[in-house]
CSV table of C-alpha atoms and ligand atoms in Angstrom, one decimal:
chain,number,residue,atom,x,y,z
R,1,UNK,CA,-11.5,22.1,5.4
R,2,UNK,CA,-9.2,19.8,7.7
R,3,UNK,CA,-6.4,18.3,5.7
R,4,UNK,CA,-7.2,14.7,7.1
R,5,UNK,CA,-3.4,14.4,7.2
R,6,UNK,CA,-3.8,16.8,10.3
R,7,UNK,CA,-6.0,14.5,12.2
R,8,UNK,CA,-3.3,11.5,12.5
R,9,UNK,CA,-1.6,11.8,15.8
R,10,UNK,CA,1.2,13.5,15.6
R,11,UNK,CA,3.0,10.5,17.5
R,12,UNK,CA,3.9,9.1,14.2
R,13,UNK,CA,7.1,10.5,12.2
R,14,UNK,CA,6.7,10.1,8.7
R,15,UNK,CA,10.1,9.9,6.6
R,16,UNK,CA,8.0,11.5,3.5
R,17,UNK,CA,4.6,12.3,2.5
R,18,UNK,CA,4.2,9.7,-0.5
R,19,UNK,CA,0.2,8.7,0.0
R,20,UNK,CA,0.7,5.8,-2.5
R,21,UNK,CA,-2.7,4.4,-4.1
R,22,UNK,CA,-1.0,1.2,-5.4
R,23,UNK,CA,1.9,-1.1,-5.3
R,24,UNK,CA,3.8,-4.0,-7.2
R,25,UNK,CA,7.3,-5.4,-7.0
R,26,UNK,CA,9.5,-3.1,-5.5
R,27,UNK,CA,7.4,-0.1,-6.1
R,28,UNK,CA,4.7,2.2,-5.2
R,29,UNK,CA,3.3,4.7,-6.9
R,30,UNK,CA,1.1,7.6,-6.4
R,31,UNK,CA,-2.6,9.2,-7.6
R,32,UNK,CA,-0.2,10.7,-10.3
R,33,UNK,CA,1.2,7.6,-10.9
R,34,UNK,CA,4.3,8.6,-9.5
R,35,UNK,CA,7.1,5.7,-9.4
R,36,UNK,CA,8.9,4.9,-6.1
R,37,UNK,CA,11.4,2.7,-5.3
R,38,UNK,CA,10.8,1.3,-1.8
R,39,UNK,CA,14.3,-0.3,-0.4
R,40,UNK,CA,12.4,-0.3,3.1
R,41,UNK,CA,9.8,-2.9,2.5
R,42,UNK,CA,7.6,-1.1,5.1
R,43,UNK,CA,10.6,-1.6,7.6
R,44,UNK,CA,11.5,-4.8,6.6
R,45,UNK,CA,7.5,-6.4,6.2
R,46,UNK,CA,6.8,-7.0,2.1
R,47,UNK,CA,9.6,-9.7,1.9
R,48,UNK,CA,7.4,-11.4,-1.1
R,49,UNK,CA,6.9,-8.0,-2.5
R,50,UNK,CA,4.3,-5.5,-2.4
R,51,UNK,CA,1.0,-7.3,-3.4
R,52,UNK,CA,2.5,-10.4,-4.6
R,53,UNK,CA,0.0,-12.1,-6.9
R,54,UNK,CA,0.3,-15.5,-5.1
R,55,UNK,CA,-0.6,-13.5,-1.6
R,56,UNK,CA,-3.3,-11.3,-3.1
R,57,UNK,CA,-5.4,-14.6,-4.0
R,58,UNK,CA,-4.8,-15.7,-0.6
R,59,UNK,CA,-6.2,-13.2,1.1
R,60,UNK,CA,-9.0,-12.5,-1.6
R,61,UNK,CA,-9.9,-16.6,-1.3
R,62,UNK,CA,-9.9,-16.3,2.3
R,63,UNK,CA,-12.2,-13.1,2.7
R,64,UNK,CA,-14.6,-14.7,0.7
R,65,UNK,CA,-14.6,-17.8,3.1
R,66,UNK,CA,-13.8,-16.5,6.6
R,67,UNK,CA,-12.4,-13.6,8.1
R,68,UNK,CA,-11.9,-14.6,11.6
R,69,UNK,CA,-12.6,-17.5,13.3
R,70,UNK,CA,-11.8,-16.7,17.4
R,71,UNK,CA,-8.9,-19.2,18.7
R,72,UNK,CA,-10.8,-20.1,22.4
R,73,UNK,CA,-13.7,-20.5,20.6
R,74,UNK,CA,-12.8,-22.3,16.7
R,75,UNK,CA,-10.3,-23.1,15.2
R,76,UNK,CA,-9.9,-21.9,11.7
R,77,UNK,CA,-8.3,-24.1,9.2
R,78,UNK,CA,-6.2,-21.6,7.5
R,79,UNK,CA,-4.3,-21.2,10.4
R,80,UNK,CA,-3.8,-25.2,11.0
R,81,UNK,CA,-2.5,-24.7,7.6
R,82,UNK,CA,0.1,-21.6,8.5
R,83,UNK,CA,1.0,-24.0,11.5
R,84,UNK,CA,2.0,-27.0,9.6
R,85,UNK,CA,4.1,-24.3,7.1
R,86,UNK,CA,5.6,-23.0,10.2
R,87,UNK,CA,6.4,-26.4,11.1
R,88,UNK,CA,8.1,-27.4,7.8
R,89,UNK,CA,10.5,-24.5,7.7
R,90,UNK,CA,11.6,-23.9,11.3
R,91,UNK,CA,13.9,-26.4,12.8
R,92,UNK,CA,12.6,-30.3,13.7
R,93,UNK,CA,13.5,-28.6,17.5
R,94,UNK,CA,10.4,-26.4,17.0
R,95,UNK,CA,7.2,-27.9,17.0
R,96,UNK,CA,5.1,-25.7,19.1
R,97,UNK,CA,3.4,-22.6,17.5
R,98,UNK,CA,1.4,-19.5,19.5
R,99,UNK,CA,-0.3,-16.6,16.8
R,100,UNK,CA,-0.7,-13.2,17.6
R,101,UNK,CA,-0.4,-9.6,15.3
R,102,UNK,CA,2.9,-7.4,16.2
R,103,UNK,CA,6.3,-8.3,17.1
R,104,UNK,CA,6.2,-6.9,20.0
R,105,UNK,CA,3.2,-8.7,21.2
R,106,UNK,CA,5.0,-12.1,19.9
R,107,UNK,CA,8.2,-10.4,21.9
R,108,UNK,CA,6.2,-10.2,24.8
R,109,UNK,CA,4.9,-13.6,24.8
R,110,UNK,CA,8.7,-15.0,24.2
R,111,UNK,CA,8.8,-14.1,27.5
R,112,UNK,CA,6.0,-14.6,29.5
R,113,UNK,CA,6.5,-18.6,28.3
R,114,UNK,CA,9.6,-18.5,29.3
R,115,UNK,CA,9.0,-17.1,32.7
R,116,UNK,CA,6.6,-19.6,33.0
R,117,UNK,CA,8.4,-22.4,32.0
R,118,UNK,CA,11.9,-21.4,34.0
R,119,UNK,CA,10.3,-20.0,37.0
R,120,UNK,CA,13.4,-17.7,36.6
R,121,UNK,CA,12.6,-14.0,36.6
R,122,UNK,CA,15.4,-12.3,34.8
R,123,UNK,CA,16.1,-11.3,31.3
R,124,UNK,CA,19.0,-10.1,29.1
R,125,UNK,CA,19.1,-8.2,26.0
R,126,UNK,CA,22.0,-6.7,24.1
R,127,UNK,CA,22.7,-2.9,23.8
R,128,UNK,CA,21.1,-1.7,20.5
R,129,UNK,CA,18.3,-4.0,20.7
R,130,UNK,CA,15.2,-3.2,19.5
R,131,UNK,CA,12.1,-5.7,20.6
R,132,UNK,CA,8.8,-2.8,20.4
R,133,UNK,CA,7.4,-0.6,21.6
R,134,UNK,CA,4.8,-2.0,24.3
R,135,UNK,CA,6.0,-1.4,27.9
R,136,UNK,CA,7.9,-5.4,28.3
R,137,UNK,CA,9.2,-5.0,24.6
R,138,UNK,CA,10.4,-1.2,25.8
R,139,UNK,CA,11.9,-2.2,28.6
R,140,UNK,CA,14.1,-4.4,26.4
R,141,UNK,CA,14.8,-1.8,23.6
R,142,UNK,CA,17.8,0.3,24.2
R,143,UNK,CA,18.6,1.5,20.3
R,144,UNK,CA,17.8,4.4,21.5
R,145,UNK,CA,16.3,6.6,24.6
R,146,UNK,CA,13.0,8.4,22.7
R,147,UNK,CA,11.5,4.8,22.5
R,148,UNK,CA,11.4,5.1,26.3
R,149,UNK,CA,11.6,8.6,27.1
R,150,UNK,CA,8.9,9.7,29.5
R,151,UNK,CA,7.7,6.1,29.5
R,152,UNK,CA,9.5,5.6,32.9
R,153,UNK,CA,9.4,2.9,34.8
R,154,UNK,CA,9.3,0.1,32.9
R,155,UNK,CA,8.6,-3.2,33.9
R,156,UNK,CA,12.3,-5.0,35.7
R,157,UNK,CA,14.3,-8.1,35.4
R,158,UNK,CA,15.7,-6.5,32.6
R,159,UNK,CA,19.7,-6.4,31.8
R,160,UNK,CA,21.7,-5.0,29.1
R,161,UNK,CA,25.1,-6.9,27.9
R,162,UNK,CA,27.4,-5.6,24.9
R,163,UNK,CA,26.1,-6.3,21.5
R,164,UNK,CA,29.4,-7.8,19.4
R,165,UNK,CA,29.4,-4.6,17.0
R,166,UNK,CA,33.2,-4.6,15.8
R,167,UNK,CA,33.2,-1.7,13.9
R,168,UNK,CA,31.9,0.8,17.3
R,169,UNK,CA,34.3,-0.7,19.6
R,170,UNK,CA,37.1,-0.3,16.7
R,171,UNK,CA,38.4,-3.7,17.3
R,172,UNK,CA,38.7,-7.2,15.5
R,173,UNK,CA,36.0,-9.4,15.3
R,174,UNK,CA,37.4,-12.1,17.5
R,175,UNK,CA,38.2,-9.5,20.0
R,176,UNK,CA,35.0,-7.9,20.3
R,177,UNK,CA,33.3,-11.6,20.3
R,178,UNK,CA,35.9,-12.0,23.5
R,179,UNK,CA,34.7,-8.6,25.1
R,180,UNK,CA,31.5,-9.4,25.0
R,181,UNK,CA,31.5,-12.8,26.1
R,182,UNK,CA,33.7,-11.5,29.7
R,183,UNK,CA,30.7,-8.8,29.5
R,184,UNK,CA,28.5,-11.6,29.9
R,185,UNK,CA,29.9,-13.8,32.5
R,186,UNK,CA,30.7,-10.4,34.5
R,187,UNK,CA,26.8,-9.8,34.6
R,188,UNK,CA,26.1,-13.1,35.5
R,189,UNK,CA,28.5,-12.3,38.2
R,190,UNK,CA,27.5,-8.8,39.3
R,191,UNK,CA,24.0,-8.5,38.2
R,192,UNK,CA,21.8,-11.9,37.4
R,193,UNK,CA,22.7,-15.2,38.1
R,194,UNK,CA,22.7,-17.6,35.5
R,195,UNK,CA,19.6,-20.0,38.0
R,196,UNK,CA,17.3,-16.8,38.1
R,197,UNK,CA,18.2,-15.7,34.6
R,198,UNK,CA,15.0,-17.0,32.4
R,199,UNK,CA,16.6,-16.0,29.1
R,200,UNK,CA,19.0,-14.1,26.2
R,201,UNK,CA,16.8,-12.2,23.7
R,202,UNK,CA,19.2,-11.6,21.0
R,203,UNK,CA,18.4,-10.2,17.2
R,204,UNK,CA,20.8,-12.1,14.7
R,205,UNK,CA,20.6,-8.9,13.2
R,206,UNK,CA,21.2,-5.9,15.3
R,207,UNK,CA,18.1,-4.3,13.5
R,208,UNK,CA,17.1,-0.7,14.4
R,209,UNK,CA,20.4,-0.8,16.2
R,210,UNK,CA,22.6,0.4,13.1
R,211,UNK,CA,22.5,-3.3,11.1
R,212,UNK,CA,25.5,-4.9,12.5
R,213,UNK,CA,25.3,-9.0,12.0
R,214,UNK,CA,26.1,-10.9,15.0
R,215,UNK,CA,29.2,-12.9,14.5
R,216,UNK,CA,28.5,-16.7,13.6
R,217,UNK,CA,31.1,-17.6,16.5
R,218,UNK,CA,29.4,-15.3,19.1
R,219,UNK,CA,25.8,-16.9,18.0
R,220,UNK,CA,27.3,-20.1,18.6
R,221,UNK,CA,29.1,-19.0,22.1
R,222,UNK,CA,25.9,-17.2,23.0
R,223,UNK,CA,24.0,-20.6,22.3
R,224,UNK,CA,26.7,-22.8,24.5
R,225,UNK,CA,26.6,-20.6,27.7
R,226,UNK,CA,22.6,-20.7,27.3
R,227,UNK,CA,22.9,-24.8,27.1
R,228,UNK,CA,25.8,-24.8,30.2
R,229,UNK,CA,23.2,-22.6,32.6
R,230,UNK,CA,19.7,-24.0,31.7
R,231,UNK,CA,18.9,-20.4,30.0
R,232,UNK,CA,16.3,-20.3,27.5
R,233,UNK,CA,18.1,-18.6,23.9
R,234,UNK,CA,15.2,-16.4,22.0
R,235,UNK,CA,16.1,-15.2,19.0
R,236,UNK,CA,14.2,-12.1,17.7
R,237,UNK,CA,13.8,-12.9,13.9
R,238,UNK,CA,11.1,-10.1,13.8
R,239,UNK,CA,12.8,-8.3,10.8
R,240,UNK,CA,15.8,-10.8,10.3
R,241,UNK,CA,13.5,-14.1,9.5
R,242,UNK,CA,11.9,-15.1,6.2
R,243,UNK,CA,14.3,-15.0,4.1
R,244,UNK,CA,15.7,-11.8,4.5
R,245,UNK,CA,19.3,-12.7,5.1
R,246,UNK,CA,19.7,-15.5,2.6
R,247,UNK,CA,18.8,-18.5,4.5
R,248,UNK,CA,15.0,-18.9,5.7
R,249,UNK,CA,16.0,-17.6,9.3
R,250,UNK,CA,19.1,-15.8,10.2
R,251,UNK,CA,20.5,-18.2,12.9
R,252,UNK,CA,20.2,-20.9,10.5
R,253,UNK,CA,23.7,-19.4,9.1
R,254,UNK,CA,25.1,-20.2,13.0
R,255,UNK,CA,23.9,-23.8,12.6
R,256,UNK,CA,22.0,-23.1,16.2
R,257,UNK,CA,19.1,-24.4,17.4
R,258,UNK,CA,17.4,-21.2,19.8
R,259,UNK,CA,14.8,-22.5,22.4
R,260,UNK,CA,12.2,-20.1,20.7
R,261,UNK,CA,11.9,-18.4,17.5
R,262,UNK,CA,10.0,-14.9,17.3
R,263,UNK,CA,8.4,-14.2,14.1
R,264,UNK,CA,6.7,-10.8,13.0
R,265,UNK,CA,7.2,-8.8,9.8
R,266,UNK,CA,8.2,-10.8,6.5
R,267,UNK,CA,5.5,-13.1,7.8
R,268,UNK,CA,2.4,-11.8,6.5
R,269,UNK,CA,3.5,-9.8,3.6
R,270,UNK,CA,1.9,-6.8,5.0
R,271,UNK,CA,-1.0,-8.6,7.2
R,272,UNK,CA,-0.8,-8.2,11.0
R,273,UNK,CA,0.8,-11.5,12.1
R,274,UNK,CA,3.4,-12.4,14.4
R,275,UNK,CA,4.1,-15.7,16.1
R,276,UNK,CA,6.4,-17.5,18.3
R,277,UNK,CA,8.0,-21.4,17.9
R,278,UNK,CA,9.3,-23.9,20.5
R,279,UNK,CA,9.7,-27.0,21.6
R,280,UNK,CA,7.0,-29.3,22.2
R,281,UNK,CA,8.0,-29.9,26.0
R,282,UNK,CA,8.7,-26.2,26.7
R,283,UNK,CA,5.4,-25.4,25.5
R,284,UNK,CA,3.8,-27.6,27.5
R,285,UNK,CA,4.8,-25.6,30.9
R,286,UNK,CA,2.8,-22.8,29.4
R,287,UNK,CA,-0.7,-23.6,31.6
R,288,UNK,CA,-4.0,-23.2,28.9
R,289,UNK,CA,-5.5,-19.7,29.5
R,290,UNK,CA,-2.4,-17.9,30.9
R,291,UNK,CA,-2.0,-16.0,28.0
R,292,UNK,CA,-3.8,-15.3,24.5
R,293,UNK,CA,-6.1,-12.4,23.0
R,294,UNK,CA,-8.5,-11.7,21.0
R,295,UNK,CA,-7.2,-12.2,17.6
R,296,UNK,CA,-4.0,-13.8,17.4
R,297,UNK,CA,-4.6,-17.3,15.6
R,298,UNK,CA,-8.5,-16.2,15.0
R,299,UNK,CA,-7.6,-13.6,11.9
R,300,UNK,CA,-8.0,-16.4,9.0
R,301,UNK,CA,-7.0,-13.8,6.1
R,302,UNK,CA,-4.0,-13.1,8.2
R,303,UNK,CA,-3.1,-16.8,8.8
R,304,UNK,CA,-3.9,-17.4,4.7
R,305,UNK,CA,-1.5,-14.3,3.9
R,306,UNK,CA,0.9,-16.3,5.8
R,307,UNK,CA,0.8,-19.7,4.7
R,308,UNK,CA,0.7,-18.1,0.8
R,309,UNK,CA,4.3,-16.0,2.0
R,310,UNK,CA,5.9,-19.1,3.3
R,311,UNK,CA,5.1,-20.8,-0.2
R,312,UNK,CA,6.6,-17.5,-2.0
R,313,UNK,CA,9.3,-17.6,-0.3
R,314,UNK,CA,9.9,-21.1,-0.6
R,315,UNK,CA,8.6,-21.9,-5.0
R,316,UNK,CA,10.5,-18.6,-6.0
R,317,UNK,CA,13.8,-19.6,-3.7
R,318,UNK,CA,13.8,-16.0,-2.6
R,319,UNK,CA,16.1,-16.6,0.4
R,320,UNK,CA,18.4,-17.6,-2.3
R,321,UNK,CA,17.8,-14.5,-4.7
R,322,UNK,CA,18.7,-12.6,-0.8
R,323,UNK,CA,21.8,-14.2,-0.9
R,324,UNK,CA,22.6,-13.3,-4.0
R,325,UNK,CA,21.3,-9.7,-4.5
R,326,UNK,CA,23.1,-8.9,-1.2
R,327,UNK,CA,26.1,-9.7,-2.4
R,328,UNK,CA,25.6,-7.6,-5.6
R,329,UNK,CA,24.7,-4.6,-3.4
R,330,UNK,CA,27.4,-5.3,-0.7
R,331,UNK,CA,29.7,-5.2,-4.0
R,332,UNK,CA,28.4,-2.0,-5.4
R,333,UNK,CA,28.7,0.4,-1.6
R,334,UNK,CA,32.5,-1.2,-1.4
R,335,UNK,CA,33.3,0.2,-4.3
R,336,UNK,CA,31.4,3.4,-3.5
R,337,UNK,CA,33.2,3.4,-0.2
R,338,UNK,CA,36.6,3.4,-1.9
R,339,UNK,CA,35.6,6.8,-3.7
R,340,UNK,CA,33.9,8.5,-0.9
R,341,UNK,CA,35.5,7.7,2.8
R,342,UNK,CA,32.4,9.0,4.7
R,343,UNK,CA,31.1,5.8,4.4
R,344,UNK,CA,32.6,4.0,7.2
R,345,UNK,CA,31.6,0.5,6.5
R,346,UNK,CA,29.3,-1.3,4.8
R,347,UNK,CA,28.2,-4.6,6.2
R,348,UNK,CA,25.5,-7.1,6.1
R,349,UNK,CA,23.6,-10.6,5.4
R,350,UNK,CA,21.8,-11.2,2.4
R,351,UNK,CA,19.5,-7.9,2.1
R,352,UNK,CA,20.1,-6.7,5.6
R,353,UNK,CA,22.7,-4.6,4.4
R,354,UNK,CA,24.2,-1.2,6.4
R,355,UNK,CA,26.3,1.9,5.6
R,356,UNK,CA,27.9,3.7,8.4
R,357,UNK,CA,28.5,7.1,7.6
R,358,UNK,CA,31.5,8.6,10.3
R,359,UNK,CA,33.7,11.4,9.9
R,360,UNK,CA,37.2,11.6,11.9
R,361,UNK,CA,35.4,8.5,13.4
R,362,UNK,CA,32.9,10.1,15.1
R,363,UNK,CA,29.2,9.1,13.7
R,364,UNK,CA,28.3,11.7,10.6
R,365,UNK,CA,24.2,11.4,10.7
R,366,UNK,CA,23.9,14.9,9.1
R,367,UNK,CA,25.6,13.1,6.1
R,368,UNK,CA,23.6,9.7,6.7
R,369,UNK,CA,20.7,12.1,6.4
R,370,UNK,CA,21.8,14.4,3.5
R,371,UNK,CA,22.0,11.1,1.3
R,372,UNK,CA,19.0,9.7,2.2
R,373,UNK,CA,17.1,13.0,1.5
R,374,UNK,CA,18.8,13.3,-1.8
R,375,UNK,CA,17.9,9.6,-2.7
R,376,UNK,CA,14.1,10.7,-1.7
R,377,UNK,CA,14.5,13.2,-4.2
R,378,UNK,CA,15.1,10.9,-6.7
R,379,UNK,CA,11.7,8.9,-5.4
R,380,UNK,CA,14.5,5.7,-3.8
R,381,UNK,CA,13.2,5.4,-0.2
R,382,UNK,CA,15.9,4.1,2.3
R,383,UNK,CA,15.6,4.3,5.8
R,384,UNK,CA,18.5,5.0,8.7
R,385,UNK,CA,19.2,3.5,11.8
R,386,UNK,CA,21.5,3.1,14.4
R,387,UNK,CA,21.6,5.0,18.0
R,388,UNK,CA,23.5,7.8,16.1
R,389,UNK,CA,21.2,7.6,13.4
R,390,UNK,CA,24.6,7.4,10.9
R,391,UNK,CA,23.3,4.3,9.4
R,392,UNK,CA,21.4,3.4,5.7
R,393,UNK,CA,19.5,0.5,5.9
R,394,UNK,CA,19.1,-1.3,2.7
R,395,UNK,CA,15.9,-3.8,3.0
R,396,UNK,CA,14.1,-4.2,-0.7
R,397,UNK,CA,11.7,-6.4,-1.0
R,398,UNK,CA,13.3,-10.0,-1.8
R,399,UNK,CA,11.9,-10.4,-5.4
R,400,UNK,CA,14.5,-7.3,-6.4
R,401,UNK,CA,16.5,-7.5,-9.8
R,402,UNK,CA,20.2,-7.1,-10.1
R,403,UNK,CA,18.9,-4.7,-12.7
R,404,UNK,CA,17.2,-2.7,-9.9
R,405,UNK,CA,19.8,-2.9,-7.6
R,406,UNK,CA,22.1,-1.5,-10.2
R,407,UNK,CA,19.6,1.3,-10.6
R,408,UNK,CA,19.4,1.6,-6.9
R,409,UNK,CA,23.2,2.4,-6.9
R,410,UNK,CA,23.4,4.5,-9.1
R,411,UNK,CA,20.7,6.8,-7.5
R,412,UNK,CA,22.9,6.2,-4.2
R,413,UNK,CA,26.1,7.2,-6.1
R,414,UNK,CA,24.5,10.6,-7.8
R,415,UNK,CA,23.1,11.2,-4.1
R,416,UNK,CA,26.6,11.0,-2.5
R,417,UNK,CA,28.0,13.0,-5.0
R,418,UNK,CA,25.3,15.7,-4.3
R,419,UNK,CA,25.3,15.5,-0.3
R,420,UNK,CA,29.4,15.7,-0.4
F,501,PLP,C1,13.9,-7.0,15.7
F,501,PLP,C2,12.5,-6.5,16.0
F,501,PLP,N1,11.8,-7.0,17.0
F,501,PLP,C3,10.6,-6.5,17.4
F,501,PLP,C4,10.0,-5.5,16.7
F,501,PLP,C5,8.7,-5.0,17.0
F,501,PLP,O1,7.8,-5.4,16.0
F,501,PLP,P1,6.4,-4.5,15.9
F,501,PLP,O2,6.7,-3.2,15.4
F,501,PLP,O3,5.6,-5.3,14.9
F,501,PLP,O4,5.7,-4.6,17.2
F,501,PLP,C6,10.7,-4.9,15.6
F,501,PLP,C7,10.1,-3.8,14.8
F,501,PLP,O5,10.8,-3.1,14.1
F,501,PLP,C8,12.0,-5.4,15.3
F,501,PLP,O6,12.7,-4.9,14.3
């Protein structure tokens, strides 16, 4: 008999073959009832927690009621419901919401509407970026080539500028922020000019890039040169938003207010639901009909997942508990840092956090890999990332214990010590 395992596609890489039955917290678990820690949260998606009780009604409440409700057609009251949520914890700036069930689909309409709105063609992203994996979100993704490999050509108006990551360049902060900022006004010069560029698509975050945080200063720099030249600033909080960083959304630490918001991931707890935010008057240059789909706004269980995560987040103060279990796990890899010099440097927001592994400071991913194998072993799932693929990326749900971070690192620590 087929092992239905071998009729997936084999498009998919899959980091281990866990087929887990059930989830709570922080964990999964197995047929056996085998315990694992997942410090992914399905890249960076069950925020709340797997199956968060407060969610699980939701959805359960909402299946019972409606299940979809088409947006050109109805319009479902769960969603007016998500909006109004949306509404209440993005900036008073954004008052405009548009529903649909990926991030890169929600990339993808970032900048159709701002095409629209501009009448400017061109767009820059930052080197590292990662925005998807349909063929506008590829053509902005540059973390690395096998998301475009073979894919060739992609869609245009497309320009890469530096991403401020300190620790690659081997510089100070404040000279990297200065590097990149020259960078930029050099491609205005040489490449797009600042009346045909539409927007800057940046992640606060620098996500499947090797999680380096964007300087405060450069987000603020990066939002002044956007007011000077009439340039939309979209900020792709896909896997940095809801609470993930310590703050609700990640530029909120910059004190900037981006033109739109992009929203995917730690929105629906798990259910297919993305979205975009703007301004009431740059919304209104997007004519009715030029864009939509089948199901974005229509999927009412989605839309109820939503509204119940936003309420999560918001009753259990979990951007809060980000704050402060990031700093507890920040804490914990310095001092592992000091004992094994492999690890390169550890940075982060909140429980966004990153471990560079380099050796002679050149990027060590056959030791970035070692450990994370060894901490598979011990059922703790961590993914990498980073171009080199030399990064850890710590993302547990944001309900985690600093019991179970403690437990976390010491998994972490015993892998070192048997990958060394
Ligand atoms: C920052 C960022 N933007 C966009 C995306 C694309 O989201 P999706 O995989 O839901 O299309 C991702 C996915 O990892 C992401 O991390």
């Amino acid at each position: 008999m087929t092992n239905p395992v071998d009729l997936l596609s084999p498009v998919w890489t899959h980091m281990t073959h866990v087929q887990p039955v059930r989830a709570e917290g922080i964990y999964l678990y197995d047929a056996d009832g085998e315990r694992y820690t997942d410090f992914t949260s399905g890249i960076g998606v069950t925020n709340t927690g797997h199956c968060h009780p407060k969610v699980v009604q939701a959805i359960q409440e909402q299946a019972g009621q409606l299940i979809f409700g088409q947006m050109n057609i109805v319009v479902p009251p769960a969603t007016l419901r998500l909006v109004e949520l949306l509404d209440a914890v993005t900036p008073d700036t954004i008052d405009r919401f548009f529903l649909s069930n990926s991030g890169a689909e929600a990339i993808e309409a970032s900048v159709k509407l701002a095409r629209m709105a501009t009448h400017r063609r061109n767009i820059i992203v930052f080197q590292g970026s990662f925005h998807g994996r349909t063929h506008q979100a590829m053509a902005m993704t540059t973390s690395k080539y096998a998301y475009r490999y073979n894919y060739q050509p992609l869609p245009g108006a497309i320009f890469v500028a530096p991403f401020p990551y300190a620790y690659y360049y081997g510089w100070r902060e404040a000279e990297t922020i200065d590097f990149c900022m020259k960078q930029l006004d050099l491609l205005f010069k040489s490449q797009s000019a600042p009346e045909e560029t539409a927007a800057i698509v940046v992640e606060p975050v620098l996500g499947e890039g090797g999680y380096v945080p964007a300087p405060v200063e450069f987000l603020r720099r990066l939002s002044a040169l956007c007011f000077e030249h009439n340039i939309l600033l979209i900020l792709d909080e896909v896997q940095s938003g809801f609470g993930r960083t310590g703050r609700f959304f990640c530029f909120e630490h910059a004190d900037i207010k981006p033109d739109i918001v992009v929203m995917a991931k730690g929105l629906g707890s798990g259910m297919p639901i993305s979205a975009i935010g703007a301004r009431a008057e740059l919304m209104s240059h997007w004519k009715p009909g030029t864009h939509g789909g089948t199901y974005g706004g229509g999927n009412a269980v989605a839309a109820a997942a939503a509204a119940a995560t936003i309420q999560v987040l918001r009753d259990e103060k979990l951007p809060a508990n980000a704050a402060a279990m990031g700093e507890r796990l920040m804490n914990g890899l310095a001092e592992l840092q000091a004992e094994y010099p492999v690890i390169g440097d550890v940075r982060g927001r909140g429980l966004m956090v990153g471990t560079e592994f380099t050796r002679d400071g050149s990027p060590a991913a056959d030791m970035a890999s070692k450990v994370q194998q060894e901490c598979i072993r011990r059922n703790l799932l961590l993914l990498t990332c980073g171009t080199y693929g030399n990064v850890i990326r710590w993302i547990p749900p944001l309900v985690v214990s600093a019991e179970q971070i403690d437990d976390a690192l010491g998994i972490f620590a015993e892998a070192l010590a048997a990958a060394s």
